[in-house]
XYZ file of C-alpha atoms in Angstrom:
229
model
C -27.109 65.423 36.103
C -30.497 67.036 36.211
C -30.840 70.720 36.864
C -32.986 69.931 39.798
C -31.603 68.146 42.855
C -32.392 64.147 42.529
C -32.862 62.026 45.795
C -32.624 58.604 45.927
C -34.120 56.951 47.949
C -37.401 55.064 49.429
C -40.570 55.809 48.626
C -41.227 56.746 52.931
C -39.439 59.116 55.294
C -36.345 57.719 56.794
C -33.385 59.690 57.213
C -34.495 60.988 53.851
C -37.285 63.180 54.976
C -35.056 65.716 56.533
C -33.637 66.243 53.222
C -36.764 66.992 51.614
C -38.297 68.747 54.732
C -35.207 71.679 54.133
C -35.093 71.517 50.735
C -38.689 72.357 50.786
C -37.952 75.325 53.205
C -35.360 76.669 51.157
C -38.421 76.581 47.628
C -36.072 74.221 45.665
C -37.781 71.828 43.734
C -36.742 68.456 43.118
C -37.209 65.085 41.638
C -37.384 61.564 43.507
C -36.219 58.369 42.314
C -37.494 55.212 44.852
C -35.604 52.184 45.097
C -37.854 49.382 44.851
C -35.669 46.459 44.336
C -32.105 44.809 45.190
C -31.245 45.635 41.907
C -31.629 49.137 41.544
C -29.331 49.149 44.941
C -27.057 46.825 43.114
C -26.532 49.039 40.418
C -25.843 52.129 42.556
C -23.418 50.012 44.684
C -21.882 49.083 41.186
C -21.597 52.298 39.341
C -19.618 53.668 42.642
C -22.394 56.445 43.477
C -22.892 55.378 47.300
C -18.956 56.307 48.812
C -20.073 54.118 51.599
C -22.709 51.684 50.396
C -25.874 53.678 52.423
C -28.368 55.551 51.164
C -29.358 58.627 51.233
C -27.745 60.087 48.044
C -28.175 63.236 46.661
C -27.477 64.115 43.303
C -27.088 68.201 43.464
C -24.722 70.957 41.742
C -22.485 68.369 39.679
C -22.157 65.733 42.815
C -23.307 62.891 44.159
C -23.539 63.467 48.303
C -23.975 60.841 50.545
C -24.120 60.970 54.350
C -27.289 62.545 55.463
C -25.573 65.333 58.200
C -22.927 66.157 55.196
C -26.099 66.538 52.956
C -28.317 68.478 55.001
C -25.043 70.851 56.041
C -24.600 71.582 52.422
C -28.588 72.774 51.565
C -28.272 75.076 54.523
C -25.636 76.542 54.070
C -26.382 76.686 50.262
C -29.395 78.935 50.889
C -28.416 80.920 53.803
C -30.344 78.697 56.203
C -27.017 78.124 58.371
C -26.460 81.298 60.503
C -25.063 84.841 60.043
C -21.720 83.565 61.518
C -19.830 80.826 63.232
C -21.535 81.340 66.375
C -24.771 80.930 64.417
C -23.843 78.026 63.161
C -22.494 76.399 66.615
C -25.913 76.971 67.698
C -27.384 75.782 64.933
C -25.446 72.574 64.632
C -26.738 71.930 68.963
C -29.982 72.100 67.946
C -30.312 70.195 65.097
C -28.004 67.455 66.863
C -30.494 67.119 69.371
C -33.287 67.352 67.682
C -31.468 64.419 65.598
C -31.117 62.462 68.975
C -34.642 62.838 69.443
C -35.639 61.465 65.449
C -32.929 58.432 66.498
C -36.005 57.197 68.438
C -38.636 57.386 65.969
C -36.290 56.378 63.130
C -36.726 52.642 63.491
C -40.085 52.458 64.965
C -41.683 51.247 61.991
C -39.727 48.064 62.186
C -40.508 47.177 65.499
C -42.867 44.534 66.724
C -45.944 45.623 68.198
C -45.468 44.376 71.728
C -42.240 47.578 71.196
C -43.652 49.832 69.521
C -46.038 50.281 72.304
C -42.773 50.016 74.406
C -41.015 52.877 72.233
C -44.291 54.929 71.755
C -43.523 55.751 76.054
C -40.104 56.342 75.404
C -40.385 58.708 72.732
C -43.025 60.736 74.911
C -41.161 60.493 77.517
C -37.454 61.836 75.766
C -39.046 64.561 74.476
C -40.540 65.827 77.331
C -38.638 65.677 79.635
C -35.396 65.786 77.905
C -35.340 67.856 74.716
C -38.944 70.086 74.414
C -37.505 71.819 77.707
C -34.544 72.765 76.092
C -36.211 74.844 73.035
C -39.236 75.889 75.093
C -36.650 77.594 77.602
C -34.768 78.929 74.557
C -37.672 80.643 72.739
C -38.955 81.786 76.235
C -35.247 83.789 77.471
C -34.511 85.281 73.865
C -38.228 86.280 73.563
C -37.692 85.530 69.366
C -39.478 84.054 66.785
C -36.994 81.953 65.703
C -33.982 79.642 67.568
C -31.059 81.103 66.295
C -30.368 84.830 65.818
C -34.363 85.746 65.258
C -33.874 84.734 61.625
C -35.683 81.461 59.842
C -32.676 78.547 60.020
C -32.360 74.696 59.611
C -32.137 74.309 62.886
C -36.579 76.052 63.019
C -37.284 73.494 60.511
C -36.032 70.480 61.895
C -37.786 71.091 65.046
C -40.993 71.633 63.571
C -40.129 68.222 61.515
C -39.692 66.419 65.289
C -42.694 68.006 66.964
C -45.069 66.669 64.130
C -43.552 63.245 64.161
C -43.817 63.277 67.864
C -46.960 64.447 67.945
C -48.274 61.133 65.763
C -47.252 59.116 68.787
C -49.317 61.634 70.958
C -50.999 64.296 69.780
C -51.341 66.650 72.468
C -47.308 66.239 73.723
C -47.270 70.208 73.613
C -49.843 70.667 75.681
C -46.726 71.843 78.352
C -44.996 73.660 76.021
C -46.300 77.133 74.887
C -43.807 78.148 73.750
C -43.407 75.485 71.262
C -46.745 75.622 70.355
C -46.752 79.310 68.985
C -43.272 78.634 67.404
C -45.116 75.410 65.986
C -48.198 77.330 64.886
C -45.142 80.394 63.173
C -42.607 77.980 61.272
C -45.873 76.405 59.609
C -47.089 79.305 58.622
C -44.030 80.198 56.489
C -44.979 79.933 52.480
C -42.631 77.048 52.127
C -43.468 75.213 54.614
C -46.909 75.534 54.461
C -47.126 74.237 51.127
C -44.696 71.464 51.922
C -47.418 70.306 54.309
C -49.973 70.424 52.071
C -51.880 67.437 50.821
C -49.984 66.403 47.256
C -46.770 67.492 48.367
C -43.694 65.499 48.091
C -43.934 64.609 52.021
C -44.115 61.280 52.800
C -47.046 59.410 55.008
C -46.438 57.899 58.407
C -44.121 54.446 57.700
C -46.556 51.316 56.764
C -46.057 48.244 56.592
C -45.512 48.462 52.639
C -42.507 50.479 53.269
C -41.077 48.590 55.896
C -41.380 45.272 53.505
C -39.700 47.391 51.055
C -37.004 48.683 53.275
C -36.014 44.933 54.478
C -36.093 43.166 50.757
C -33.655 46.262 49.317
C -31.233 46.270 52.305
C -31.656 42.557 53.220
C -32.521 43.375 56.611
C -33.576 40.137 58.000
C -32.688 40.810 61.811
C -35.349 41.891 64.018
C -34.572 45.393 65.624
C -35.341 46.282 68.850
C -36.801 48.910 71.198
C -34.072 51.274 72.690
């Protein structure tokens, strides 16, 4: 296996993007193998690399890891982005879980029809501004610290910034009523490893386009229509 982590996924965001974000935040260089054909996917399946017959899959530290949450937890723990004790880890897990729920409304957006996309856009913004962002706004205001947990940079901060930027792609002024989150976004974006990942030419993936959608459908044999939440 490569000395660098190697990521197996499509040339787009999907479930792998949060893994890219976390590795980048930790300052870890990684390689990628993009799935473009069904044959590539079948080869991974037949070789036993995909434990549950799903990607993402990451080769790292002599392991072939699947299941996004397990991969992220490993990376966070390995690079000291998972709190200093069990209580902080529990808080990080809660905040990451909430952010995951919000991201879930965005993940399948590219696969929707044009009509359903407009409906889903409204749902994403409504959920973000009424359920999720108020929680993080209050946390930051109440403890008056720079980061979500223990006043140390953690996985929770990386995940939340990723989600904020994703929602802003749906509505650019979505943080207008959240001054704490506006300041948080500026702080986290200025961290050197994050700043580098946000610059053009990084391994951060762009907003999914029709080519990405068609590749995923072809490789995974997705011939059904996805419906809005």
